[in-house]
Short mmCIF file of C-alpha atoms and ligand atoms in Angstrom, two decimals:
data_model
loop_
_atom_site.label_atom_id
_atom_site.label_comp_id
_atom_site.label_asym_id
_atom_site.label_seq_id
_atom_site.Cartn_x
_atom_site.Cartn_y
_atom_site.Cartn_z
CA MET U 1 -0.14 39.23 -3.04
CA ILE U 2 3.35 40.08 -1.86
CA GLY U 3 4.43 38.16 1.21
CA MET U 4 1.72 35.57 0.84
CA ALA U 5 2.97 32.01 1.10
CA ASN U 6 2.76 29.86 -1.99
CA GLU U 7 -0.27 27.62 -2.13
CA ARG U 8 0.26 24.28 -0.37
CA ILE U 9 1.23 21.31 -2.52
CA PHE U 10 0.20 18.05 -0.84
CA LEU U 11 1.90 14.70 -1.14
CA SER U 12 -1.15 12.75 -2.28
CA PRO U 13 -4.47 14.54 -1.78
CA PRO U 14 -7.90 13.06 -2.55
CA HIS U 15 -9.05 13.63 -6.14
CA MET U 16 -12.81 13.47 -6.63
CA SER U 17 -14.32 12.66 -10.01
CA GLY U 18 -17.50 14.70 -9.54
CA ARG U 19 -19.76 11.66 -9.69
CA GLU U 20 -19.38 10.69 -6.01
CA GLN U 21 -22.22 13.00 -4.99
CA LEU U 22 -24.67 11.16 -7.27
CA TYR U 23 -24.16 7.94 -5.35
CA ILE U 24 -24.39 9.73 -2.02
CA ASP U 25 -27.61 11.49 -3.08
CA GLU U 26 -29.10 8.22 -4.24
CA ALA U 27 -28.27 6.62 -0.89
CA PHE U 28 -29.98 9.51 0.88
CA GLU U 29 -33.03 9.40 -1.36
CA THR U 30 -33.51 5.69 -0.77
CA ASN U 31 -32.55 6.10 2.91
CA TRP U 32 -29.73 3.54 2.63
CA ILE U 33 -27.68 5.20 5.37
CA ALA U 34 -27.24 1.85 7.14
CA PRO U 35 -23.78 0.34 7.15
CA LEU U 36 -24.79 -2.16 4.47
CA GLY U 37 -26.77 -1.62 1.30
CA PRO U 38 -26.74 -1.75 -2.49
CA ASN U 39 -23.58 0.37 -2.92
CA VAL U 40 -21.61 -2.05 -0.76
CA ASP U 41 -22.69 -5.06 -2.82
CA ALA U 42 -22.08 -3.22 -6.09
CA PHE U 43 -18.68 -1.91 -5.00
CA GLU U 44 -17.59 -5.43 -4.08
CA ARG U 45 -18.73 -6.73 -7.46
CA GLU U 46 -17.05 -3.89 -9.32
CA ILE U 47 -13.72 -4.31 -7.51
CA ALA U 48 -13.81 -8.06 -8.23
CA GLU U 49 -14.52 -7.33 -11.90
CA TYR U 50 -11.80 -4.70 -12.14
CA THR U 51 -9.12 -6.83 -10.50
CA GLY U 52 -10.25 -10.20 -11.81
CA ALA U 53 -10.47 -11.54 -8.25
CA GLY U 54 -13.06 -14.24 -7.57
CA GLY U 55 -14.78 -11.93 -5.09
CA ALA U 56 -14.39 -9.08 -2.67
CA ALA U 57 -15.55 -8.05 0.82
CA ALA U 58 -15.82 -4.31 1.55
CA LEU U 59 -14.40 -3.37 4.96
CA SER U 60 -13.85 -0.27 7.04
CA SER U 61 -10.10 -0.03 6.29
CA GLY U 62 -7.13 -1.77 4.75
CA THR U 63 -5.91 -2.51 8.25
CA ALA U 64 -9.22 -4.25 9.07
CA ALA U 65 -8.87 -6.27 5.85
CA ILE U 66 -5.42 -7.54 6.91
CA HIS U 67 -6.79 -8.36 10.37
CA ILE U 68 -9.70 -10.35 8.91
CA ALA U 69 -7.35 -12.17 6.49
CA LEU U 70 -5.19 -13.23 9.44
CA ARG U 71 -8.27 -14.39 11.33
CA LEU U 72 -9.42 -16.42 8.30
CA LEU U 73 -6.00 -18.10 8.33
CA ASP U 74 -6.49 -18.89 12.00
CA VAL U 75 -3.53 -16.80 13.16
CA GLY U 76 -3.43 -16.53 16.94
CA PRO U 77 -1.18 -16.33 20.00
CA GLY U 78 2.04 -18.31 19.64
CA ASP U 79 1.98 -18.05 15.84
CA ARG U 80 4.46 -16.21 13.68
CA VAL U 81 3.70 -14.13 10.60
CA PHE U 82 6.41 -13.00 8.19
CA CYS U 83 5.95 -9.44 6.93
CA SER U 84 7.81 -6.99 4.70
CA THR U 85 9.84 -4.62 6.87
CA PHE U 86 9.82 -1.74 4.38
CA THR U 87 6.22 -0.56 4.81
CA PHE U 88 3.69 1.42 6.81
CA VAL U 89 2.99 0.11 10.33
CA ALA U 90 -0.55 -0.89 9.30
CA SER U 91 0.89 -3.92 7.47
CA ALA U 92 2.08 -5.43 10.75
CA ASN U 93 -0.22 -4.05 13.47
CA PRO U 94 -2.93 -6.66 12.72
CA VAL U 95 -0.37 -9.40 13.46
CA CYS U 96 -0.20 -7.93 16.96
CA TYR U 97 -4.01 -7.62 17.20
CA ALA U 98 -4.09 -11.37 16.57
CA GLY U 99 -1.61 -11.93 19.39
CA ALA U 100 0.94 -13.37 16.96
CA GLU U 101 4.60 -12.44 16.48
CA PRO U 102 5.75 -10.55 13.39
CA VAL U 103 9.07 -11.48 11.78
CA PHE U 104 10.39 -8.88 9.38
CA ILE U 105 11.85 -9.57 5.94
CA ASP U 106 14.10 -7.08 4.15
CA SER U 107 13.67 -5.59 0.69
CA GLU U 108 15.65 -6.37 -2.46
CA PRO U 109 17.13 -3.73 -4.79
CA GLN U 110 15.00 -4.22 -7.94
CA THR U 111 11.51 -3.80 -6.51
CA TRP U 112 12.33 -2.32 -3.07
CA ASN U 113 9.90 -4.99 -1.84
CA MET U 114 10.29 -8.33 -0.05
CA SER U 115 13.59 -10.04 -0.78
CA PRO U 116 13.07 -13.67 -1.89
CA GLU U 117 16.62 -14.38 -0.68
CA ALA U 118 15.85 -13.16 2.83
CA LEU U 119 12.47 -14.92 2.78
CA GLU U 120 14.11 -18.19 1.78
CA ARG U 121 16.58 -17.99 4.67
CA ALA U 122 13.80 -17.14 7.10
CA LEU U 123 11.62 -20.03 5.91
CA ARG U 124 14.51 -22.51 6.01
CA GLU U 125 15.41 -21.53 9.58
CA ALA U 126 11.77 -21.55 10.67
CA GLU U 127 11.33 -25.06 9.32
CA LEU U 128 14.43 -26.27 11.18
CA GLU U 129 13.01 -24.79 14.38
CA GLY U 130 9.62 -26.34 13.63
CA ARG U 131 8.02 -22.85 13.67
CA LEU U 132 6.94 -22.08 10.15
CA PRO U 133 4.84 -18.89 9.90
CA LYS U 134 1.06 -19.12 9.60
CA ALA U 135 1.14 -16.50 6.82
CA VAL U 136 3.42 -14.20 4.84
CA ILE U 137 2.32 -10.59 4.33
CA VAL U 138 3.91 -9.24 1.14
CA VAL U 139 3.65 -5.50 0.55
CA HIS U 140 3.65 -3.83 -2.90
CA LEU U 141 5.05 -0.48 -1.89
CA TYR U 142 4.37 2.78 -3.74
CA GLY U 143 2.52 0.75 -6.38
CA GLN U 144 5.38 -1.54 -7.38
CA SER U 145 4.62 -5.26 -7.19
CA ALA U 146 7.00 -7.49 -5.28
CA ARG U 147 8.71 -10.47 -6.98
CA MET U 148 5.59 -12.59 -6.71
CA LYS U 149 6.77 -15.56 -8.79
CA GLU U 150 9.73 -16.21 -6.50
CA ILE U 151 7.79 -15.43 -3.32
CA LEU U 152 4.80 -17.60 -4.23
CA SER U 153 6.98 -20.49 -5.23
CA LEU U 154 8.90 -20.33 -1.92
CA CYS U 155 5.69 -20.06 0.08
CA SER U 156 4.05 -22.95 -1.73
CA ARG U 157 7.17 -25.07 -1.14
CA TYR U 158 6.66 -24.55 2.60
CA ASP U 159 2.87 -24.52 2.28
CA VAL U 160 2.48 -21.03 3.79
CA PRO U 161 -0.41 -18.83 2.54
CA VAL U 162 0.34 -15.36 1.19
CA ILE U 163 -1.57 -12.16 2.03
CA GLU U 164 -0.82 -9.36 -0.42
CA ASP U 165 -0.90 -5.90 1.13
CA ALA U 166 -1.85 -4.08 -2.06
CA ALA U 167 -3.04 -0.97 -0.17
CA GLU U 168 -0.79 1.16 -2.37
CA SER U 169 -0.96 -0.85 -5.59
CA LEU U 170 -4.59 -0.86 -6.73
CA GLY U 171 -4.44 -0.45 -10.51
CA SER U 172 -0.96 -2.01 -10.78
CA THR U 173 -0.30 -5.31 -12.53
CA TYR U 174 2.16 -8.17 -12.25
CA GLU U 175 2.52 -10.21 -15.44
CA GLY U 176 -0.74 -8.73 -16.67
CA LYS U 177 -2.75 -9.73 -13.58
CA ALA U 178 -3.92 -7.23 -10.96
CA SER U 179 -1.65 -6.66 -8.01
CA GLY U 180 -3.35 -8.17 -4.97
CA THR U 181 -4.84 -11.18 -6.80
CA HIS U 182 -1.85 -13.51 -6.76
CA GLY U 183 -1.89 -14.80 -3.19
CA LYS U 184 -4.56 -16.47 -1.07
CA PHE U 185 -5.83 -13.02 0.00
CA GLY U 186 -5.23 -9.46 -1.17
CA ILE U 187 -6.19 -6.22 0.50
CA TYR U 188 -6.75 -2.69 -0.82
CA SER U 189 -7.11 0.58 1.08
CA PHE U 190 -9.31 3.56 0.24
CA ASN U 191 -7.80 5.86 2.82
CA GLY U 192 -7.73 9.55 1.87
CA ASN U 193 -4.16 9.47 0.56
CA LYS U 194 -4.50 6.37 -1.66
CA ILE U 195 -4.90 6.35 -5.44
CA ILE U 196 -8.68 6.18 -5.05
CA THR U 197 -10.44 6.92 -1.80
CA THR U 198 -13.69 6.56 0.10
CA SER U 199 -12.20 8.87 2.78
CA GLY U 200 -11.68 5.67 4.75
CA GLY U 201 -12.27 2.09 3.68
CA GLY U 202 -10.75 -1.17 2.56
CA MET U 203 -11.36 -4.33 0.57
CA LEU U 204 -10.44 -7.97 0.98
CA VAL U 205 -10.18 -9.95 -2.26
CA SER U 206 -9.77 -13.66 -2.87
CA ASP U 207 -10.80 -16.51 -5.15
CA ASP U 208 -12.14 -18.32 -2.09
CA GLU U 209 -15.80 -17.28 -1.97
CA GLU U 210 -16.42 -19.26 1.19
CA ALA U 211 -13.65 -17.39 2.99
CA LEU U 212 -15.09 -14.07 1.80
CA ALA U 213 -18.54 -15.01 3.11
CA ARG U 214 -16.89 -15.79 6.43
CA ALA U 215 -15.08 -12.43 6.26
CA ARG U 216 -18.41 -10.61 5.89
CA PHE U 217 -19.79 -12.64 8.81
CA LEU U 218 -16.82 -11.84 11.07
CA ALA U 219 -16.91 -8.18 10.06
CA THR U 220 -20.54 -7.80 11.21
CA GLN U 221 -20.08 -9.05 14.80
CA ALA U 222 -20.28 -12.73 13.77
CA ARG U 223 -24.02 -13.02 14.05
CA ASP U 224 -25.30 -16.58 13.87
CA ALA U 225 -28.36 -17.41 11.75
CA ALA U 226 -31.00 -17.05 14.46
CA PRO U 227 -34.02 -14.76 14.91
CA HIS U 228 -32.46 -13.30 18.08
CA TYR U 229 -28.90 -12.03 18.39
CA GLN U 230 -26.69 -15.05 18.90
CA HIS U 231 -22.90 -15.31 18.72
CA SER U 232 -20.68 -18.37 18.82
CA VAL U 233 -17.39 -16.70 17.88
CA MET U 234 -15.86 -13.27 18.39
CA GLY U 235 -16.53 -10.81 15.59
CA TYR U 236 -15.71 -7.23 14.62
CA ASN U 237 -17.53 -4.12 13.44
CA TYR U 238 -15.49 -3.80 10.26
CA ARG U 239 -17.92 -3.32 7.36
CA LEU U 240 -17.80 -0.38 4.95
CA SER U 241 -20.79 1.95 5.05
CA ASN U 242 -23.17 2.19 2.12
CA LEU U 243 -22.45 5.92 1.79
CA LEU U 244 -18.69 5.44 1.54
CA ALA U 245 -19.09 2.50 -0.84
CA GLY U 246 -20.96 4.95 -3.11
CA VAL U 247 -17.94 7.23 -3.13
CA GLY U 248 -15.78 4.20 -3.93
CA ARG U 249 -17.93 3.24 -6.93
CA ALA U 250 -17.48 6.67 -8.51
CA GLN U 251 -13.76 6.64 -7.74
CA LEU U 252 -13.26 3.21 -9.28
CA GLN U 253 -14.66 4.50 -12.57
CA VAL U 254 -11.71 6.88 -12.86
CA LEU U 255 -9.00 4.59 -11.47
CA ASP U 256 -7.35 4.03 -14.85
CA GLU U 257 -7.19 7.80 -15.42
CA ARG U 258 -5.67 8.22 -11.97
CA VAL U 259 -3.00 5.64 -12.77
CA GLN U 260 -2.19 7.42 -16.03
CA ALA U 261 -1.96 10.77 -14.26
CA ARG U 262 0.35 9.44 -11.53
CA ARG U 263 2.54 7.74 -14.08
CA ALA U 264 2.77 11.02 -16.00
CA VAL U 265 3.81 12.84 -12.80
CA PHE U 266 6.51 10.22 -12.30
CA GLU U 267 7.74 10.65 -15.89
CA ASN U 268 7.92 14.42 -15.43
CA TYR U 269 10.11 14.11 -12.39
CA ARG U 270 12.22 11.48 -14.09
CA ALA U 271 12.69 13.71 -17.13
CA ALA U 272 13.79 16.52 -14.79
CA PHE U 273 16.17 14.59 -12.48
CA GLY U 274 16.70 11.18 -14.04
CA GLY U 275 19.93 12.19 -15.71
CA LEU U 276 21.54 13.57 -12.54
CA LYS U 277 24.46 11.67 -11.10
CA GLY U 278 23.56 10.01 -7.81
CA VAL U 279 19.78 10.20 -8.38
CA GLU U 280 17.85 6.95 -8.82
CA PHE U 281 14.11 6.53 -9.26
CA MET U 282 12.22 3.52 -7.91
CA PRO U 283 12.66 0.85 -10.58
CA GLU U 284 9.81 -0.91 -12.34
CA LEU U 285 10.43 -4.63 -12.55
CA PRO U 286 10.06 -5.98 -16.12
CA GLY U 287 6.68 -7.68 -16.47
CA THR U 288 5.07 -5.33 -13.95
CA ARG U 289 3.22 -2.05 -14.32
CA SER U 290 3.18 0.22 -11.30
CA ASN U 291 0.41 2.70 -10.60
CA ARG U 292 3.26 4.99 -9.41
CA TRP U 293 1.14 5.91 -6.39
CA LEU U 294 4.04 7.99 -5.13
CA THR U 295 7.11 9.07 -7.06
CA THR U 296 10.04 7.93 -4.94
CA LEU U 297 13.73 8.36 -5.54
CA THR U 298 17.04 7.95 -3.77
CA ILE U 299 19.76 10.55 -3.66
CA ASP U 300 23.37 9.60 -3.06
CA GLU U 301 24.69 12.17 -0.61
CA GLU U 302 28.29 11.81 -1.70
CA ALA U 303 27.66 11.99 -5.43
CA THR U 304 25.28 14.96 -5.17
CA GLY U 305 26.56 16.75 -2.07
CA VAL U 306 22.94 17.11 -0.94
CA ARG U 307 21.29 15.51 2.05
CA ILE U 308 17.71 14.27 2.01
CA SER U 309 17.03 16.45 5.04
CA ASP U 310 18.18 19.54 3.07
CA LEU U 311 15.78 18.71 0.28
CA LEU U 312 12.87 18.09 2.61
CA MET U 313 13.58 21.39 4.37
CA ALA U 314 13.81 23.37 1.14
CA LEU U 315 10.53 21.88 -0.08
CA ALA U 316 8.81 22.51 3.28
CA ALA U 317 9.99 26.12 3.19
CA ASP U 318 8.04 26.55 -0.05
CA ASN U 319 4.93 24.90 1.44
CA ILE U 320 5.51 21.64 -0.43
CA GLU U 321 4.76 18.37 1.33
CA ALA U 322 7.44 15.75 0.70
CA ARG U 323 8.40 12.82 2.95
CA PRO U 324 11.20 10.41 3.69
CA LEU U 325 10.55 6.83 2.60
CA TRP U 326 8.88 4.47 5.10
CA LYS U 327 11.03 3.78 8.12
CA PRO U 328 11.58 -0.01 8.16
CA LEU U 329 9.46 -1.73 10.80
CA HIS U 330 12.38 -3.64 12.30
CA LEU U 331 13.81 -0.22 13.26
CA GLN U 332 10.61 0.94 14.95
CA PRO U 333 10.69 1.11 18.75
CA ILE U 334 7.45 -0.89 18.95
CA PHE U 335 9.11 -3.82 17.12
CA GLU U 336 12.60 -3.65 18.61
CA ARG U 337 12.42 -7.22 19.87
CA ALA U 338 11.14 -8.70 16.60
CA SER U 339 13.34 -10.94 14.42
CA PHE U 340 14.59 -9.57 11.14
CA TYR U 341 16.15 -11.14 8.03
CA PRO U 342 18.28 -8.77 5.91
CA HIS U 343 18.66 -9.20 2.15
CA SER U 344 22.18 -10.59 2.67
CA GLU U 345 24.79 -10.72 5.40
CA THR U 346 26.36 -7.55 4.11
CA LEU U 347 23.41 -5.63 2.70
CA CYS U 348 20.29 -4.28 4.38
CA VAL U 349 18.35 -2.81 1.46
CA SER U 350 15.47 -1.26 3.41
CA GLU U 351 17.77 0.65 5.77
CA ARG U 352 19.75 2.00 2.85
CA LEU U 353 16.54 3.10 1.11
CA PHE U 354 15.27 4.77 4.27
CA GLN U 355 18.52 6.73 4.65
CA SER U 356 18.68 7.92 1.07
CA GLY U 357 15.16 8.20 -0.28
CA LEU U 358 12.21 10.54 -0.46
CA CYS U 359 8.68 10.80 -1.86
CA LEU U 360 7.70 13.80 -3.96
CA PRO U 361 4.17 15.21 -4.31
CA SER U 362 2.44 12.74 -6.61
CA GLY U 363 -1.28 13.45 -6.61
CA SER U 364 -3.25 12.81 -9.79
CA SER U 365 -4.60 16.37 -9.59
CA LEU U 366 -1.16 18.06 -9.56
CA THR U 367 -1.01 20.77 -12.20
CA PRO U 368 2.01 21.20 -14.51
CA GLU U 369 2.76 24.45 -12.65
CA GLN U 370 2.78 22.70 -9.30
CA GLN U 371 5.06 20.00 -10.65
CA GLN U 372 7.36 22.68 -12.02
CA ARG U 373 7.49 24.35 -8.63
CA VAL U 374 8.63 21.10 -7.03
CA ILE U 375 11.16 20.55 -9.79
CA ASP U 376 12.55 24.08 -9.44
CA ARG U 377 12.97 23.77 -5.66
CA VAL U 378 14.79 20.44 -6.04
CA HIS U 379 17.09 21.82 -8.72
CA GLU U 380 17.85 24.90 -6.63
CA THR U 381 18.75 22.79 -3.63
CA MET U 382 20.87 20.41 -5.67
CA GLY U 383 22.57 23.21 -7.58
CA THR U 384 21.52 21.67 -10.88
CA VAL U 385 19.79 23.06 -13.94
CA ALA U 386 16.02 23.03 -14.21
CA GLY U 387 14.44 20.95 -16.92
CA ASN U 388 11.02 21.66 -18.35
CA VAL U 389 7.75 19.97 -17.72
CA ARG U 390 6.80 18.21 -20.89
C1 LIG W 401 -2.55 2.74 3.78
C2 LIG W 401 -1.86 1.44 4.01
C3 LIG W 401 -2.42 0.45 4.82
C4 LIG W 401 -3.63 0.65 5.68
O1 LIG W 401 -4.76 1.03 5.06
P1 LIG W 401 -5.92 1.81 5.90
O2 LIG W 401 -7.06 1.77 4.98
O3 LIG W 401 -5.38 3.17 6.16
O4 LIG W 401 -6.14 1.03 7.16
C5 LIG W 401 -1.78 -0.78 4.92
N1 LIG W 401 -0.62 -1.00 4.29
C6 LIG W 401 -0.04 -0.07 3.52
C7 LIG W 401 1.22 -0.41 2.83
C8 LIG W 401 -0.61 1.19 3.38
O5 LIG W 401 0.00 2.13 2.65
#
């Protein structure tokens, strides 16, 4: 119809497989509407199998999973926790819930994730001050794994446990092993925008079964083994519901297809813009495989003559949802007093990425026509020639 706006293209919408309803129906038929139930147990088992983790605890969100991991590591007031700066605020908020102080670590150019150089400086200084962190939260942004070998070796030198925030990297691997299974704890998110979703939910994974049992205990109000309700420690109401776990089970069955689809979206964009001067796509570190949760790229304003804000505006005008990259946490008003360690004295990688980067619509359900629409709008704005979707 003339004058009608083009259909909305979302950044990363939920993509159902069609089998979710079967699990929901079964839960209804057996009246397992309670927070816990067979889908929760099965979903935990299936995530552990998929990732190769020793075990898993299903929780109400990725944020809750980080909070529980910090609690399991006994993080409390007066403690410090090192955290990637280039990430969503949910990576660091649980540090504040625990009453501890976050210290932010910059990114490095090859993975856009935590810089081992900055981490090393931060650890060395912390040791000199006698204030080593209780934990390091490493984020694997947009599906790309951080430099885990370097980070784990530094952390083990200082005997600091690592929590992997793999909220965005379920389905990604680092040296053949699932992202999120390299540190003491890993967390996944099933929020509506993630590669698979339960509408809201999260998972804590670890090889430490005892810690996971404690996680389940803490996440159900820390109920002691007594016939009456008895509590010796403070707990949380953080478990995933049996209904949502059913959705997660059906989603997990199509995770590999979702990864393939997102990687294909990435390759389409790269084929269209990869050759342009001043355009760089998020790299993939050798030895890693990213789920390419979001296609992200940087655009050099001087080389292209185009500002990120121009691109975002042109896409928005055509009803296309695109976004800047995450604003580094050390630049957030809420964390303005937090310490920060840049990649080097002369280079702050995360700030540069934030200034020059954007995320393009990357959903696994994007049609070739929708991808072409995004590609055409970008080419128009940049004054370059449109390529074709392969
Ligand atoms: C989504 C996300 C989270 C939080 O997950 P929720 O399930 O929404 O609480 C944490 N960290 C990162 C990097 C995320 O993208």
